[in-house]
Amino acid sequence: MKRIMSRIDGLWLGSLLLWVLPFAVLVPLGLLWLQQHGAMLVWLGSLLLLSGAGFGLQSWLKERQQHQLDEGQTRPDPTWPPVAEGAWARVESLVEQIEPDDWPLDDGTRLGELAQLTLERVASYFHPEVEQPLLELRVPHALLVIERASRDLRESITQNIPFSHRLTIGSLVRVYRWKPFAERLLGMYRAGYWVVNPANALLSEAWGHLRKRGFAMAQQDVYRWLLQEYVRKVGAYAIDLYSGRLLLTDDTPIMRLTQVSREDVERAVSSEVAEAEPLPGEPLRILVLGRSNTGKSSLINLLFGQLRAATDVLPETTRALMPYRLERDGLDLALIFDSPGVERLAYKTLNEAAISADMIIWVSAAHRPDRQSERQTLDAVRTAQAARVDRRPPPLLVVVTYIDRLRPLREWLPPYDLTDSTNLKAMSIQAAVTALATDLEVPIANVIPVCLAEGRLYNVEDTLWTAILDQMDRAQRTRLLRCQDERRREENWNLLRRQLANAGRFLIALPRRMSRNQ
Ligand SMILES: Nc1nc2c(ncn2[C@@H]2O[C@H](COP(=O)(O)OP(=O)(O)OP(=O)(O)O)[C@@H](O)[C@H]2O)c(=O)[nH]1
Ligand SMILES: [Mg+2]
């Protein structure tokens, strides 16, 4: 204290006091005046009341702003494959541990380290077997993670932090100014140095502006939010990257036909309307499976609205997987696959078909209750699907056919209300549905009873169609991941081809270069 005082000029201090004095005496004089007029208590009361109201209002504003920030928080992408859940949990646990004091924004490299830490967490989750999984990261992809995370963060800041729109232009320019520089220093990325980090520039600048503005929200809270969002965004893109969804191009993966669908479309039987029109993108692939003679082809004919697939009272009518082009209102362009009885399908064919399906319709006859082999086949399909953690298993609907053959045998008076316990036929149908749900281990809501017999058509156009449309969201997600998987493989292959070509060119030119150098 002494030292501070000794540094201040006494005369300066005196002049300041002279300035302040008239205002400072106002307080005791005011209190005296209140005392003399007997208004002290009123004043004290109002003081308490107004401070209370001010405090209340402030807490409310703070809470509202906090809520706004929470709303703007990055969340896991619903289209991620199941494997991403564990990786996201890791990112969130890192987010929980963040203490603003540990990550000062004015220290340039620290933010880079935070990004690296996030990437490492995700990387080691996807590649637990690799000692330094970050080194597995391809350079263009690493750049992409940072660029996209920064771009997103800029948007979040604009949307969630008051006045921040004023600071974004400069930051954006900064980010893009960094990019070519970063690209020139690709080697540094490879070595794991995150100094070349556009997000870093963006965050420092954003924070600098916010601090100057001294706005209502507790600075520490915004700072924490900023850091947490940074980690979440880098984490989210890292998950995209490691689960194979981050592509170098920006086009939507479903806009182009996959190789397998291209071949299937060529083989597909089309309805007259659809004939000759090329498909604008990847169709949904609906696979119809079930034992022989259960009504698979009849079902396809009915969904198709025309007689296309061969049906017969004798089993083994359909001899191979057969695609049909299905176009209906409310349904994305689809290929629906008729199949021979599952017992006749080779394991490999069945697995391949199931892996590349976006929805599976399993047809089972109500009057044939021996379902052990069906369950085994279905379980094998499920196991194969579950092994592909980078994909989402397609939704499964079970269609129960031959309900007209249930007891009482002679009765057929639809519609049936399955909750009506006085109607014997309705009860038989309900019992068959419940038994199938248990036998095949599927949710009862996904088991749809129908009748496909000629002249006895029941429950297809209404209930079954509604059930199919209800599963559309899930089917589309499955399709998205399937297409992304193919695009990534294509991309890897193209990169490798380009790298090999460049290496080849280099080798060809080498003797010439060497002779020039000699
Ligand atoms: N009574 C009755 N008959 C049905 C029903 N569903 C299908 N059928 C009949 O069962 C027979 C076989 O139907 P398909 O559609 O050829 O069966 P599938 O499963 O394609 O048979 P495969 O191709 O041989 O595996 C046909 O004669 C159909 O009319 C139903 O719900 N009730
Ligand atoms: Mg058939």
Coordinates of C-alpha atoms and ligand atoms in Angstrom, one line a residue:
M1 CA 0.0 0.0 0.0
K2 CA 2.8 2.3 1.0
R3 CA 4.5 1.6 -2.3
I4 CA 1.4 2.5 -4.2
M5 CA 0.9 5.7 -2.3
S6 CA 4.5 6.7 -2.8
R7 CA 4.0 6.4 -6.6
I8 CA 1.0 8.7 -6.6
D9 CA 1.7 12.4 -6.8
G10 CA 0.2 14.1 -3.7
L11 CA -0.9 17.2 -5.6
W12 CA -2.7 15.1 -8.2
L13 CA -4.5 13.3 -5.4
G14 CA -5.5 16.6 -3.8
S15 CA -7.0 17.9 -7.1
L16 CA -9.0 14.8 -7.5
L17 CA -10.3 15.0 -4.0
L18 CA -11.5 18.5 -4.6
W19 CA -13.5 17.3 -7.5
V20 CA -15.0 14.4 -5.7
L21 CA -15.7 16.2 -2.4
P22 CA -19.0 18.0 -3.3
F23 CA -20.5 14.8 -4.6
A24 CA -19.2 12.7 -1.7
V25 CA -20.8 15.0 0.9
L26 CA -24.2 14.5 -0.8
V27 CA -24.5 11.0 0.8
P28 CA -24.2 12.0 4.5
L29 CA -26.2 15.2 3.8
G30 CA -29.0 13.2 2.2
L31 CA -29.0 10.7 5.1
L32 CA -29.3 13.7 7.5
W33 CA -32.1 15.1 5.6
L34 CA -34.0 11.8 5.7
Q35 CA -33.4 11.6 9.4
Q36 CA -34.7 15.1 10.1
H37 CA -37.8 14.5 8.0
G38 CA -38.5 11.1 9.6
A39 CA -38.2 9.4 6.3
M40 CA -35.3 7.1 7.1
L41 CA -37.4 4.0 7.4
V42 CA -39.2 4.7 4.1
W43 CA -35.9 5.1 2.4
L44 CA -34.5 1.9 3.9
G45 CA -37.7 0.0 2.9
S46 CA -37.5 1.3 -0.7
L47 CA -33.8 0.5 -0.8
L48 CA -34.4 -3.1 0.2
L49 CA -37.4 -3.4 -2.2
L50 CA -35.6 -1.9 -5.2
S51 CA -32.4 -3.9 -4.6
G52 CA -34.4 -7.0 -4.3
A53 CA -36.2 -6.3 -7.5
G54 CA -33.0 -5.4 -9.3
F55 CA -31.3 -8.6 -8.0
G56 CA -34.3 -10.7 -9.1
L57 CA -34.4 -9.1 -12.5
Q58 CA -30.7 -9.7 -13.0
S59 CA -30.9 -13.3 -12.0
W60 CA -33.8 -13.8 -14.4
L61 CA -31.9 -12.2 -17.2
K62 CA -28.9 -14.3 -16.5
E63 CA -30.9 -17.5 -16.4
R64 CA -32.6 -16.5 -19.7
Q65 CA -29.3 -16.0 -21.3
Q66 CA -27.9 -19.2 -19.9
H67 CA -30.9 -21.0 -21.3
Q68 CA -30.3 -19.4 -24.7
L69 CA -26.8 -20.7 -24.6
D70 CA -27.9 -24.2 -23.6
E71 CA -30.4 -24.2 -26.4
G72 CA -27.6 -23.3 -28.9
Q73 CA -25.5 -26.3 -27.7
T74 CA -24.2 -28.7 -30.3
R75 CA -26.0 -32.1 -30.0
P76 CA -25.2 -35.5 -31.4
D77 CA -26.3 -36.0 -34.9
P78 CA -29.3 -38.3 -35.1
T79 CA -28.0 -39.8 -38.3
W80 CA -24.8 -41.0 -36.7
P81 CA -24.3 -44.7 -36.6
P82 CA -24.6 -46.5 -33.2
V83 CA -20.9 -46.6 -32.8
A84 CA -20.8 -42.8 -32.4
E85 CA -22.7 -42.9 -29.1
G86 CA -19.6 -43.9 -27.1
A87 CA -17.4 -41.4 -28.9
W88 CA -19.9 -38.6 -28.1
A89 CA -20.0 -39.6 -24.5
R90 CA -16.2 -39.1 -24.5
V91 CA -16.5 -35.7 -26.0
E92 CA -19.2 -34.8 -23.4
S93 CA -17.0 -36.0 -20.5
L94 CA -14.2 -33.7 -21.8
V95 CA -16.7 -30.8 -22.0
E96 CA -17.7 -31.4 -18.4
Q97 CA -14.0 -31.1 -17.3
I98 CA -13.4 -27.8 -19.0
E99 CA -12.3 -25.1 -16.6
P100 CA -11.9 -21.7 -18.3
D101 CA -8.9 -20.9 -16.2
D102 CA -7.0 -23.8 -17.7
W103 CA -7.5 -22.6 -21.3
P104 CA -6.6 -18.9 -21.6
L105 CA -7.6 -17.6 -24.9
D106 CA -4.8 -15.2 -25.2
D107 CA -2.4 -18.1 -25.2
G108 CA -2.5 -19.0 -28.9
T109 CA -1.4 -22.6 -28.7
R110 CA -3.6 -23.7 -25.8
L111 CA -6.7 -23.8 -27.9
G112 CA -4.9 -25.9 -30.5
E113 CA -4.1 -28.3 -27.7
L114 CA -7.7 -28.4 -26.7
A115 CA -8.7 -29.3 -30.3
Q116 CA -6.0 -31.9 -30.3
L117 CA -7.1 -33.4 -27.0
T118 CA -10.7 -33.6 -28.4
L119 CA -9.5 -35.3 -31.6
E120 CA -7.4 -37.7 -29.7
R121 CA -10.3 -38.7 -27.5
V122 CA -12.5 -39.5 -30.5
A123 CA -9.6 -41.0 -32.5
S124 CA -8.6 -43.4 -29.7
Y125 CA -12.2 -44.5 -29.3
F126 CA -12.4 -45.5 -33.0
H127 CA -8.9 -46.9 -33.1
P128 CA -8.2 -48.3 -29.7
E129 CA -5.5 -50.6 -31.2
V130 CA -3.4 -47.8 -32.6
E131 CA -0.9 -46.1 -30.2
Q132 CA -1.1 -42.7 -31.8
P133 CA -4.5 -42.7 -33.6
L134 CA -4.1 -39.0 -34.5
L135 CA -1.4 -39.8 -36.9
E136 CA -4.0 -41.9 -38.8
L137 CA -5.7 -38.7 -39.7
R138 CA -5.4 -37.7 -43.3
V139 CA -4.2 -34.2 -43.8
P140 CA -7.0 -32.8 -46.0
H141 CA -9.5 -34.3 -43.6
A142 CA -7.8 -32.8 -40.6
L143 CA -8.1 -29.4 -42.3
L144 CA -11.7 -30.1 -43.0
V145 CA -12.5 -30.8 -39.4
I146 CA -11.0 -27.5 -38.3
E147 CA -12.5 -25.5 -41.1
R148 CA -16.0 -26.8 -40.6
A149 CA -15.9 -26.6 -36.8
S150 CA -14.8 -23.0 -37.1
R151 CA -17.4 -22.1 -39.6
D152 CA -20.1 -23.6 -37.4
L153 CA -18.8 -21.9 -34.3
R154 CA -19.0 -18.6 -36.1
E155 CA -22.7 -19.3 -36.7
S156 CA -23.4 -20.4 -33.2
I157 CA -21.7 -17.3 -31.8
T158 CA -23.8 -15.1 -34.1
Q159 CA -27.0 -16.8 -33.1
N160 CA -26.4 -17.1 -29.4
I161 CA -24.3 -14.3 -28.1
P162 CA -25.8 -10.8 -28.2
F163 CA -24.0 -8.2 -30.3
S164 CA -21.7 -10.9 -31.7
H165 CA -22.9 -10.3 -35.3
R166 CA -20.7 -7.2 -35.4
L167 CA -17.6 -9.2 -34.9
T168 CA -18.0 -12.0 -37.4
I169 CA -16.9 -10.4 -40.6
G170 CA -13.4 -9.7 -39.3
S171 CA -13.2 -13.2 -37.8
L172 CA -14.3 -14.8 -41.0
V173 CA -11.7 -13.0 -43.1
R174 CA -9.2 -14.1 -40.5
V175 CA -10.2 -17.7 -40.8
Y176 CA -10.0 -17.7 -44.5
R177 CA -6.7 -15.8 -44.4
W178 CA -5.4 -18.6 -42.3
K179 CA -6.5 -21.4 -44.6
P180 CA -3.9 -21.1 -47.4
F181 CA -1.3 -20.6 -44.8
A182 CA -2.4 -23.7 -43.0
E183 CA -2.4 -25.6 -46.2
R184 CA 1.2 -24.6 -46.9
L185 CA 2.1 -26.0 -43.5
L186 CA 0.4 -29.4 -43.9
G187 CA 3.5 -31.1 -42.5
M188 CA 2.8 -29.4 -39.2
Y189 CA -0.6 -31.0 -39.0
R190 CA 0.9 -34.3 -39.7
A191 CA 3.3 -33.9 -36.8
G192 CA 0.3 -33.1 -34.6
Y193 CA 1.1 -29.4 -34.1
W194 CA -2.1 -27.4 -33.9
V195 CA -0.5 -24.0 -34.0
V196 CA -2.0 -23.5 -37.5
N197 CA -5.4 -23.3 -36.2
P198 CA -8.1 -21.0 -37.8
A199 CA -10.5 -21.7 -34.9
N200 CA -7.9 -20.3 -32.6
A201 CA -7.8 -17.0 -34.5
L202 CA -11.6 -16.9 -34.5
L203 CA -12.0 -17.6 -30.9
S204 CA -9.4 -15.2 -29.7
E205 CA -10.9 -12.4 -31.7
A206 CA -14.4 -13.2 -30.7
W207 CA -13.5 -13.3 -27.1
G208 CA -11.5 -10.1 -27.3
H209 CA -14.6 -8.3 -28.7
L210 CA -16.9 -9.7 -26.1
R211 CA -14.7 -8.8 -23.3
K212 CA -14.5 -5.2 -24.5
R213 CA -18.2 -5.0 -24.7
G214 CA -18.6 -6.0 -21.1
F215 CA -22.2 -7.2 -21.7
A216 CA -24.7 -8.4 -19.2
M217 CA -23.9 -12.0 -19.0
A218 CA -21.2 -13.2 -16.6
Q219 CA -18.1 -13.3 -18.7
Q220 CA -17.0 -16.5 -17.2
D221 CA -20.2 -18.3 -18.3
V222 CA -19.8 -17.1 -21.9
Y223 CA -16.2 -18.1 -21.9
R224 CA -17.0 -21.5 -20.6
W225 CA -19.8 -21.9 -23.2
L226 CA -17.4 -20.8 -26.0
L227 CA -14.8 -23.4 -24.9
Q228 CA -17.4 -26.1 -24.5
E229 CA -18.9 -25.4 -27.9
Y230 CA -15.4 -25.5 -29.4
V231 CA -14.8 -29.0 -28.0
R232 CA -18.3 -30.2 -29.0
K233 CA -17.9 -29.0 -32.6
V234 CA -14.4 -30.3 -33.1
G235 CA -15.7 -33.6 -31.4
A236 CA -18.7 -33.8 -33.7
Y237 CA -16.7 -33.4 -36.8
A238 CA -14.1 -35.8 -35.6
I239 CA -16.9 -38.3 -35.1
D240 CA -18.1 -37.6 -38.6
L241 CA -14.6 -38.2 -39.8
Y242 CA -13.8 -41.4 -38.0
S243 CA -17.2 -42.9 -38.7
G244 CA -16.6 -42.3 -42.4
R245 CA -19.1 -39.6 -42.9
L246 CA -16.9 -36.6 -43.5
L247 CA -16.4 -36.4 -47.2
L248 CA -14.1 -34.0 -49.0
T249 CA -16.9 -32.9 -51.3
D250 CA -20.0 -31.1 -50.3
D251 CA -22.6 -33.0 -52.4
T252 CA -25.3 -35.0 -50.7
P253 CA -24.3 -38.7 -50.9
I254 CA -27.8 -39.8 -51.9
M255 CA -27.8 -37.7 -55.0
R256 CA -26.0 -40.3 -57.0
L257 CA -26.8 -43.9 -57.6
T258 CA -24.5 -46.4 -55.7
Q259 CA -22.8 -49.1 -57.8
V260 CA -25.1 -51.8 -56.5
S261 CA -28.3 -49.9 -57.2
R262 CA -27.1 -48.9 -60.6
E263 CA -26.9 -52.6 -61.5
D264 CA -30.2 -53.4 -59.8
V265 CA -32.0 -50.5 -61.6
E266 CA -30.9 -52.0 -64.9
R267 CA -32.4 -55.3 -64.0
A268 CA -35.5 -53.8 -62.3
V269 CA -39.0 -54.4 -63.5
S270 CA -40.7 -51.0 -63.8
S271 CA -44.3 -49.9 -63.9
E272 CA -45.3 -48.3 -67.2
V273 CA -45.2 -44.8 -65.8
A274 CA -41.7 -45.1 -64.5
E275 CA -40.3 -46.9 -67.5
A276 CA -37.3 -45.3 -69.2
E277 CA -37.0 -42.4 -66.7
P278 CA -33.6 -42.4 -65.2
L279 CA -33.4 -42.4 -61.4
P280 CA -32.4 -39.0 -60.0
G281 CA -30.7 -40.4 -57.0
E282 CA -30.2 -43.4 -54.8
P283 CA -33.5 -45.3 -54.3
L284 CA -34.6 -46.7 -51.0
R285 CA -34.0 -50.4 -51.0
I286 CA -36.8 -52.4 -49.5
L287 CA -36.1 -56.1 -49.1
V288 CA -39.0 -58.6 -48.8
L289 CA -38.0 -61.8 -47.0
G290 CA -39.8 -64.8 -45.6
R291 CA -40.2 -68.5 -46.0
S292 CA -41.4 -70.0 -49.3
N293 CA -45.0 -69.6 -50.3
T294 CA -45.9 -67.1 -47.5
G295 CA -47.1 -64.4 -50.0
K296 CA -44.0 -62.3 -50.6
S297 CA -44.6 -62.0 -54.4
S298 CA -48.4 -61.4 -53.8
L299 CA -47.5 -58.6 -51.4
I300 CA -45.2 -56.9 -53.9
N301 CA -47.9 -57.1 -56.6
L302 CA -50.4 -55.5 -54.2
L303 CA -48.0 -52.7 -53.2
F304 CA -47.1 -52.2 -56.8
G305 CA -50.8 -51.9 -57.8
Q306 CA -50.2 -54.2 -60.8
L307 CA -49.6 -57.8 -61.4
R308 CA -45.8 -58.1 -61.9
A309 CA -44.2 -60.7 -59.7
A310 CA -45.1 -64.3 -60.4
T311 CA -47.2 -65.9 -57.7
D312 CA -48.3 -69.5 -57.4
V313 CA -49.9 -71.9 -55.0
L314 CA -46.9 -74.0 -55.4
P315 CA -43.8 -73.1 -53.4
E316 CA -40.5 -72.0 -55.0
T317 CA -42.1 -69.7 -57.6
T318 CA -39.6 -66.9 -57.1
R319 CA -36.2 -68.2 -58.0
A320 CA -33.8 -65.3 -57.4
L321 CA -33.7 -61.9 -55.8
M322 CA -35.6 -59.7 -58.1
P323 CA -35.8 -55.8 -58.0
Y324 CA -38.9 -53.9 -58.8
R325 CA -39.1 -50.2 -59.2
L326 CA -41.6 -48.8 -56.9
E327 CA -43.1 -45.3 -57.2
R328 CA -45.9 -44.2 -55.0
D329 CA -47.1 -41.0 -53.4
G330 CA -45.4 -40.3 -50.1
L331 CA -42.6 -42.8 -50.8
D332 CA -39.2 -41.9 -51.9
L333 CA -38.1 -43.6 -55.1
A334 CA -37.7 -47.2 -54.1
L335 CA -36.5 -50.6 -55.3
I336 CA -38.4 -53.4 -53.8
F337 CA -36.8 -56.8 -53.8
D338 CA -38.7 -60.0 -54.2
S339 CA -36.9 -63.1 -52.9
P340 CA -37.1 -66.8 -53.0
G341 CA -37.9 -68.5 -49.6
V342 CA -35.1 -67.7 -47.1
E343 CA -34.5 -71.4 -46.6
R344 CA -33.3 -71.4 -50.3
L345 CA -31.2 -68.3 -50.2
A346 CA -27.4 -68.8 -49.8
Y347 CA -26.1 -67.3 -46.6
K348 CA -23.8 -64.9 -48.5
T349 CA -26.6 -63.7 -50.8
L350 CA -28.9 -63.2 -47.9
N351 CA -26.3 -61.2 -45.9
E352 CA -25.3 -59.0 -48.8
A353 CA -29.0 -58.3 -49.6
A354 CA -29.7 -57.4 -45.9
I355 CA -26.6 -55.2 -45.5
S356 CA -27.6 -53.1 -48.5
A357 CA -31.3 -52.9 -47.6
D358 CA -32.8 -49.7 -46.0
M359 CA -36.0 -51.5 -44.9
I360 CA -36.8 -55.2 -44.4
I361 CA -40.3 -56.6 -44.7
W362 CA -40.5 -60.0 -43.2
V363 CA -43.5 -62.1 -44.4
S364 CA -44.7 -64.9 -42.2
A365 CA -47.8 -67.0 -42.6
A366 CA -50.1 -66.9 -39.6
H367 CA -51.2 -70.6 -40.0
R368 CA -47.7 -72.0 -39.9
P369 CA -46.6 -71.6 -36.3
D370 CA -43.3 -73.5 -36.5
R371 CA -41.0 -70.5 -36.6
Q372 CA -37.7 -71.8 -35.3
S373 CA -35.9 -71.7 -38.6
E374 CA -37.3 -68.3 -39.4
R375 CA -36.0 -66.9 -36.1
Q376 CA -32.6 -68.4 -36.7
T377 CA -32.4 -66.8 -40.2
L378 CA -33.6 -63.5 -38.9
D379 CA -31.1 -63.6 -36.0
A380 CA -28.3 -64.3 -38.4
V381 CA -29.3 -61.3 -40.5
R382 CA -29.5 -59.2 -37.3
T383 CA -26.1 -60.3 -36.2
A384 CA -24.6 -59.4 -39.6
Q385 CA -26.2 -56.0 -39.4
A386 CA -25.1 -55.4 -35.8
A387 CA -21.5 -56.2 -36.8
R388 CA -21.6 -53.1 -39.1
V389 CA -21.3 -50.5 -36.3
D390 CA -20.7 -47.9 -39.0
R391 CA -24.3 -48.4 -40.3
R392 CA -27.7 -48.2 -38.9
P393 CA -29.7 -51.4 -39.1
P394 CA -32.7 -51.0 -41.4
P395 CA -36.2 -50.9 -39.8
L396 CA -38.0 -54.3 -39.8
L397 CA -41.7 -54.8 -40.4
V398 CA -43.3 -58.2 -40.0
V399 CA -46.3 -58.9 -42.2
V400 CA -48.5 -61.7 -41.1
T401 CA -50.3 -63.3 -44.0
Y402 CA -53.0 -66.0 -44.2
I403 CA -55.0 -64.5 -41.4
D404 CA -58.1 -65.7 -43.3
R405 CA -57.0 -69.3 -42.5
L406 CA -57.1 -68.8 -38.8
R407 CA -60.0 -70.1 -36.7
P408 CA -62.9 -70.1 -37.1
L409 CA -61.9 -71.3 -40.6
R410 CA -65.0 -70.5 -42.5
E411 CA -65.5 -67.1 -41.2
W412 CA -64.2 -64.1 -43.1
L413 CA -66.0 -60.9 -42.3
P414 CA -63.5 -58.0 -42.2
P415 CA -62.8 -55.4 -40.9
Y416 CA -61.7 -56.9 -37.6
D417 CA -61.2 -55.0 -34.4
L418 CA -58.4 -56.8 -32.7
T419 CA -59.3 -55.4 -29.3
D420 CA -62.8 -57.0 -29.5
S421 CA -62.7 -60.0 -27.2
T422 CA -66.2 -61.2 -28.2
N423 CA -65.1 -61.9 -31.8
L424 CA -63.3 -65.2 -32.1
K425 CA -61.7 -64.4 -35.5
A426 CA -60.3 -61.1 -34.1
M427 CA -59.0 -62.9 -31.1
S428 CA -57.2 -65.5 -33.3
I429 CA -55.6 -62.8 -35.4
Q430 CA -54.5 -60.9 -32.2
A431 CA -53.0 -64.1 -30.8
A432 CA -51.1 -64.8 -34.1
V433 CA -49.7 -61.2 -34.0
T434 CA -48.6 -61.6 -30.4
A435 CA -47.1 -65.0 -31.0
L436 CA -45.1 -63.6 -34.0
A437 CA -43.9 -60.6 -32.1
T438 CA -42.5 -63.0 -29.4
D439 CA -41.3 -65.7 -31.8
L440 CA -39.3 -63.3 -34.0
E441 CA -38.6 -60.8 -31.2
V442 CA -39.9 -57.7 -32.8
P443 CA -42.0 -54.9 -31.2
I444 CA -45.7 -55.8 -31.5
A445 CA -46.4 -52.4 -33.2
N446 CA -44.2 -53.6 -36.1
V447 CA -46.3 -56.7 -36.8
I448 CA -49.1 -56.1 -39.3
P449 CA -51.7 -58.7 -40.0
V450 CA -52.9 -58.8 -43.6
C451 CA -54.8 -61.0 -46.0
L452 CA -53.4 -61.2 -49.6
A453 CA -55.8 -63.9 -51.0
E454 CA -57.6 -62.8 -54.1
G455 CA -61.0 -61.3 -53.3
R456 CA -60.1 -61.2 -49.6
L457 CA -57.6 -58.4 -49.7
Y458 CA -57.4 -56.8 -46.2
N459 CA -55.3 -54.3 -44.3
V460 CA -52.7 -53.6 -47.1
E461 CA -53.6 -50.2 -48.4
D462 CA -54.4 -48.7 -45.1
T463 CA -52.6 -50.3 -42.1
L464 CA -49.5 -51.7 -43.9
W465 CA -48.9 -48.6 -46.0
T466 CA -49.1 -46.4 -42.9
A467 CA -46.7 -48.7 -41.1
I468 CA -44.3 -48.5 -44.0
L469 CA -44.5 -44.7 -44.2
D470 CA -44.0 -44.5 -40.4
Q471 CA -40.6 -46.2 -40.9
M472 CA -39.5 -43.9 -43.7
D473 CA -37.4 -41.7 -41.4
R474 CA -35.4 -44.6 -40.1
A475 CA -35.1 -46.1 -43.6
Q476 CA -33.8 -42.8 -45.0
R477 CA -31.1 -42.6 -42.3
T478 CA -30.0 -46.1 -43.1
R479 CA -29.8 -45.2 -46.8
L480 CA -27.7 -42.1 -45.9
L481 CA -25.1 -44.0 -44.0
R482 CA -25.1 -46.7 -46.7
C483 CA -24.4 -44.1 -49.4
Q484 CA -21.8 -42.3 -47.3
D485 CA -20.0 -45.5 -46.8
E486 CA -19.8 -46.1 -50.5
R487 CA -18.8 -42.5 -51.2
R488 CA -16.0 -42.7 -48.7
R489 CA -14.7 -45.9 -50.2
E490 CA -14.8 -44.2 -53.7
E491 CA -13.1 -41.2 -52.3
N492 CA -10.3 -43.2 -50.7
W493 CA -9.8 -45.1 -53.9
N494 CA -9.7 -41.9 -55.9
L495 CA -7.2 -40.3 -53.5
L496 CA -5.0 -43.4 -53.7
R497 CA -5.2 -43.4 -57.4
R498 CA -4.2 -39.8 -57.6
Q499 CA -1.4 -40.3 -55.2
L500 CA -0.1 -43.3 -57.2
A501 CA -0.4 -41.3 -60.4
N502 CA 1.6 -38.5 -58.9
A503 CA 4.2 -40.9 -57.5
G504 CA 4.4 -42.5 -60.9
R505 CA 5.0 -39.1 -62.6
F506 CA 7.6 -38.3 -60.0
L507 CA 9.5 -41.6 -60.7
I508 CA 9.3 -41.1 -64.4
A509 CA 10.8 -37.7 -64.1
L510 CA 13.4 -38.7 -61.6
P511 CA 16.2 -39.8 -64.0
R512 CA 15.9 -36.6 -65.9
R513 CA 16.0 -34.5 -62.8
M514 CA 19.0 -36.4 -61.5
S515 CA 20.9 -36.0 -64.7
R516 CA 20.1 -32.3 -64.6
N517 CA 21.5 -32.0 -61.0
Q518 CA 24.7 -33.7 -61.8
Ligands
LIG1 N1 -55.6 -67.6 -48.3 C1 -54.5 -66.8 -48.5 N2 -53.7 -67.1 -49.5 C2 -52.6 -66.3 -49.7 C3 -52.3 -65.2 -48.8 N3 -51.2 -64.7 -49.2 C4 -50.7 -65.3 -50.3 N4 -51.6 -66.3 -50.6 C5 -51.5 -67.3 -51.7 O1 -50.3 -68.1 -51.5 C6 -49.7 -68.4 -52.7 C7 -48.3 -68.1 -52.7 O2 -48.1 -66.8 -52.8 P1 -46.8 -66.1 -53.4 O3 -47.0 -64.7 -53.3 O4 -46.4 -66.8 -54.7 O5 -45.8 -66.6 -52.3 P2 -44.2 -66.4 -52.3 O6 -43.8 -66.2 -50.8 O7 -43.8 -65.4 -53.2 O8 -43.7 -67.8 -52.7 P3 -42.3 -68.2 -53.3 O9 -41.9 -67.2 -54.3 O10 -42.5 -69.6 -53.8 O11 -41.3 -68.2 -52.1 C8 -50.5 -67.7 -53.8 O12 -51.4 -68.6 -54.4 C9 -51.3 -66.7 -53.0 O13 -52.5 -66.4 -53.6 C10 -53.2 -65.0 -47.7 O14 -53.1 -64.0 -46.9 N5 -54.3 -65.8 -47.6
MG2 MG -42.5 -65.4 -54.8

